[in-house]
Amino acid sequence: MSDRLDAQFAFLNEADHLKSILRASRLIDDTRFENSAEHSWHVMLYALVLADQAEGSVDINRVLKMLLLHDIVEIDAGDAPIHGDFDPKVKAAEEEQAAKRLFGLLPNDLQSEFIAIWREFEAGESAESRFAKAIDRVPTPVTNMEIGGGSWSDYNVTMDQIDQRVGVPIEHGAPGVWAWLRPKIQAWFRRN
Amino acid sequence: MSDRLDAQFAFLNEADHLKSILRASRLIDDTRFENSAEHSWHVMLYALVLADQAEGSVDINRVLKMLLLHDIVEIDAGDAPIHGDFDPKVKAAEEEQAAKRLFGLLPNDLQSEFIAIWREFEAGESAESRFAKAIDRVPTPVTNMEIGGGSWSDYNVTMDQIDQRVGVPIEHGAPGVWAWLRPKIQAWFRRN
């Protein structure tokens, strides 16, 4: 039992480093960039609050577990900003390696369980992973509108790019949220 | 439906401020103090990884929701370090006010649900809340041992105080974790 706890704590200590992975998004008071650990907390809260907006029938508990684990691979692979310049195939291979090393610190049963949850999220095929992926895209535009542009300004983003990179996944998993959010983003781009 | 989404997003935007509430605990690389949002993410991960250590039969999904919501009141009431100097009754009243204002931003159904989850956590009577409260106490000692003392040094903490303030709640909700952790903490105090 002690070996098992040793492995559980080795993983939990390593996971602490997600607090030092910075994203392209900012806090809503625009004081600093956001890290992937606090982002993970916030998207879980978004999912719980917006559960009634999920397309289809979803197990919200499965969604919360996906969002709890979804960014841990960034400890090794880093964050890839959606408006940034990266090769999705290279990034996917790096994340696969990261998942093996990081979840590999855990006892076998937990390792299998967590990798299955993470792969389900990545695949984006189940109703739960579609909703989780939709929710993951929502906070940054909401914050960017509050702080005068944020990552949209940094990356010179257009409304067309937002429709494609943000709108498509949100509409796929939470269409009512996109119907509410899109006119606000569109009005923001008209003004700026 | 639009009014409902307005209220949901008003709450989610306000919740962002939890990322700016600093705790007495530090990151495991000792670069800075930890904030309550990333702490909330980390304790949810602790709970999921250590679910097999819960005393009694617990619904882990309920535990995760408790830990997702447990610190949101700190946006108004601030963090009260366990080794710090505060009046528990005053703090409890401040947190009750904070819960009313913050969860009060939500539509009524979510407001009632979230306040019930938060009160259950605070009461610490159900098996789920005992486990959640135990888990909430685990990361700081683990990190303090890694970084040469951390908040123990800042607050001149003794082993007796740890037994009382940290050991009692952990043993109550996750006795096997305390049996694993206590000898390590004791050895650390003997060396330091």
mmCIF file of C-alpha atoms in Angstrom, chain A residues 1-2 4-6 8-9 11-13 15-20 27-29 32 34-35 37-38 40-42 44-46 48-50 52-53 61 65 68-69 72 106 110 114 138 142 146 176-177 180, chain B residues 1-2 4-6 8-9 11-13 15-20 27-29 32 34-35 37-38 40-42 44-46 48-50 52-53 61 65 68-69 72 106 110 114 138 142 146 176-177 180:
data_model
loop_
_atom_site.group_PDB
_atom_site.id
_atom_site.type_symbol
_atom_site.label_atom_id
_atom_site.label_comp_id
_atom_site.label_asym_id
_atom_site.label_seq_id
_atom_site.Cartn_x
_atom_site.Cartn_y
_atom_site.Cartn_z
ATOM 1 C CA MET A 1 0.000 0.000 0.000
ATOM 2 C CA SER A 2 2.911 2.298 0.736
ATOM 3 C CA ARG A 4 0.957 2.644 -4.194
ATOM 4 C CA LEU A 5 0.814 5.872 -2.173
ATOM 5 C CA ASP A 6 4.406 6.679 -3.171
ATOM 6 C CA GLN A 8 0.152 8.469 -6.257
ATOM 7 C CA PHE A 9 2.117 11.258 -4.579
ATOM 8 C CA PHE A 11 2.206 12.013 -9.784
ATOM 9 C CA LEU A 12 0.504 14.657 -7.613
ATOM 10 C CA ASN A 13 3.816 16.442 -6.986
ATOM 11 C CA ALA A 15 1.233 17.753 -11.525
ATOM 12 C CA ASP A 16 1.997 20.854 -9.429
ATOM 13 C CA HIS A 17 4.062 22.120 -12.370
ATOM 14 C CA LEU A 18 0.874 22.787 -14.379
ATOM 15 C CA LYS A 19 0.631 25.958 -12.227
ATOM 16 C CA SER A 20 3.714 27.260 -14.055
ATOM 17 C CA LEU A 27 -7.070 37.115 -16.063
ATOM 18 C CA ILE A 28 -10.244 39.175 -16.263
ATOM 19 C CA ASP A 29 -8.534 42.053 -14.426
ATOM 20 C CA ARG A 32 -1.191 38.770 -15.886
ATOM 21 C CA GLU A 34 -3.380 32.771 -16.910
ATOM 22 C CA ASN A 35 -1.786 29.422 -16.066
ATOM 23 C CA ALA A 37 -3.983 24.845 -13.591
ATOM 24 C CA GLU A 38 -6.247 27.784 -12.722
ATOM 25 C CA SER A 40 -8.531 23.951 -15.629
ATOM 26 C CA TRP A 41 -10.378 24.929 -12.442
ATOM 27 C CA HIS A 42 -12.255 27.690 -14.243
ATOM 28 C CA MET A 44 -14.693 22.897 -14.721
ATOM 29 C CA LEU A 45 -16.760 25.648 -13.114
ATOM 30 C CA TYR A 46 -17.944 26.750 -16.581
ATOM 31 C CA LEU A 48 -20.932 22.755 -14.115
ATOM 32 C CA VAL A 49 -22.670 26.140 -14.491
ATOM 33 C CA LEU A 50 -23.439 25.635 -18.201
ATOM 34 C CA ASP A 52 -27.859 22.714 -19.238
ATOM 35 C CA GLN A 53 -26.321 24.003 -22.491
ATOM 36 C CA ASN A 61 -19.236 13.985 -13.914
ATOM 37 C CA LYS A 65 -12.968 14.534 -14.944
ATOM 38 C CA LEU A 68 -9.564 18.118 -14.594
ATOM 39 C CA LEU A 69 -7.053 16.048 -16.602
ATOM 40 C CA ILE A 72 -1.756 17.903 -17.637
ATOM 41 C CA LEU A 106 0.560 6.482 -11.374
ATOM 42 C CA LEU A 110 -5.233 4.838 -12.345
ATOM 43 C CA PHE A 114 -6.700 8.599 -16.705
ATOM 44 C CA VAL A 138 -15.546 29.768 -24.023
ATOM 45 C CA VAL A 142 -15.455 36.291 -22.795
ATOM 46 C CA GLU A 146 -13.684 42.511 -20.980
ATOM 47 C CA GLY A 176 -26.885 27.803 -27.307
ATOM 48 C CA VAL A 177 -23.733 29.276 -25.796
ATOM 49 C CA TRP A 180 -25.475 33.924 -27.141
ATOM 50 C CA MET B 1 -32.872 31.914 -21.926
ATOM 51 C CA SER B 2 -30.699 34.931 -22.578
ATOM 52 C CA ARG B 4 -30.320 32.927 -17.657
ATOM 53 C CA LEU B 5 -27.067 32.920 -19.642
ATOM 54 C CA ASP B 6 -26.403 36.530 -18.593
ATOM 55 C CA GLN B 8 -24.498 32.319 -15.527
ATOM 56 C CA PHE B 9 -21.752 34.404 -17.153
ATOM 57 C CA PHE B 11 -21.071 34.465 -11.945
ATOM 58 C CA LEU B 12 -18.344 32.886 -14.094
ATOM 59 C CA ASN B 13 -16.680 36.272 -14.663
ATOM 60 C CA ALA B 15 -15.320 33.679 -10.140
ATOM 61 C CA ASP B 16 -12.226 34.589 -12.191
ATOM 62 C CA HIS B 17 -11.077 36.665 -9.206
ATOM 63 C CA LEU B 18 -10.311 33.481 -7.237
ATOM 64 C CA LYS B 19 -7.104 33.378 -9.344
ATOM 65 C CA SER B 20 -5.944 36.486 -7.473
ATOM 66 C CA LEU B 27 4.275 26.055 -5.472
ATOM 67 C CA ILE B 28 6.457 22.949 -5.287
ATOM 68 C CA ASP B 29 9.288 24.792 -7.070
ATOM 69 C CA ARG B 32 5.705 31.994 -5.565
ATOM 70 C CA GLU B 34 -0.211 29.562 -4.639
ATOM 71 C CA ASN B 35 -3.607 31.050 -5.507
ATOM 72 C CA ALA B 37 -8.075 28.714 -8.049
ATOM 73 C CA GLU B 38 -5.043 26.565 -8.924
ATOM 74 C CA SER B 40 -8.819 24.095 -6.082
ATOM 75 C CA TRP B 41 -7.747 22.326 -9.271
ATOM 76 C CA HIS B 42 -4.931 20.534 -7.472
ATOM 77 C CA MET B 44 -9.627 17.925 -7.071
ATOM 78 C CA LEU B 45 -6.790 15.976 -8.665
ATOM 79 C CA TYR B 46 -5.679 14.786 -5.196
ATOM 80 C CA LEU B 48 -9.522 11.680 -7.752
ATOM 81 C CA VAL B 49 -6.077 10.063 -7.348
ATOM 82 C CA LEU B 50 -6.597 9.230 -3.660
ATOM 83 C CA ASP B 52 -9.358 4.695 -2.698
ATOM 84 C CA GLN B 53 -8.164 6.232 0.587
ATOM 85 C CA ASN B 61 -18.345 13.027 -8.007
ATOM 86 C CA LYS B 65 -18.038 19.308 -6.927
ATOM 87 C CA LEU B 68 -14.577 22.853 -7.190
ATOM 88 C CA LEU B 69 -16.764 25.254 -5.181
ATOM 89 C CA ILE B 72 -15.128 30.607 -4.068
ATOM 90 C CA LEU B 106 -26.559 32.578 -10.432
ATOM 91 C CA LEU B 110 -27.983 26.723 -9.547
ATOM 92 C CA PHE B 114 -24.216 25.339 -5.160
ATOM 93 C CA VAL B 138 -2.827 17.216 2.306
ATOM 94 C CA VAL B 142 3.695 17.566 1.157
ATOM 95 C CA GLU B 146 9.859 19.587 -0.577
ATOM 96 C CA GLY B 176 -4.395 5.764 5.435
ATOM 97 C CA VAL B 177 -3.024 8.995 3.978
ATOM 98 C CA TRP B 180 1.654 7.395 5.361
#
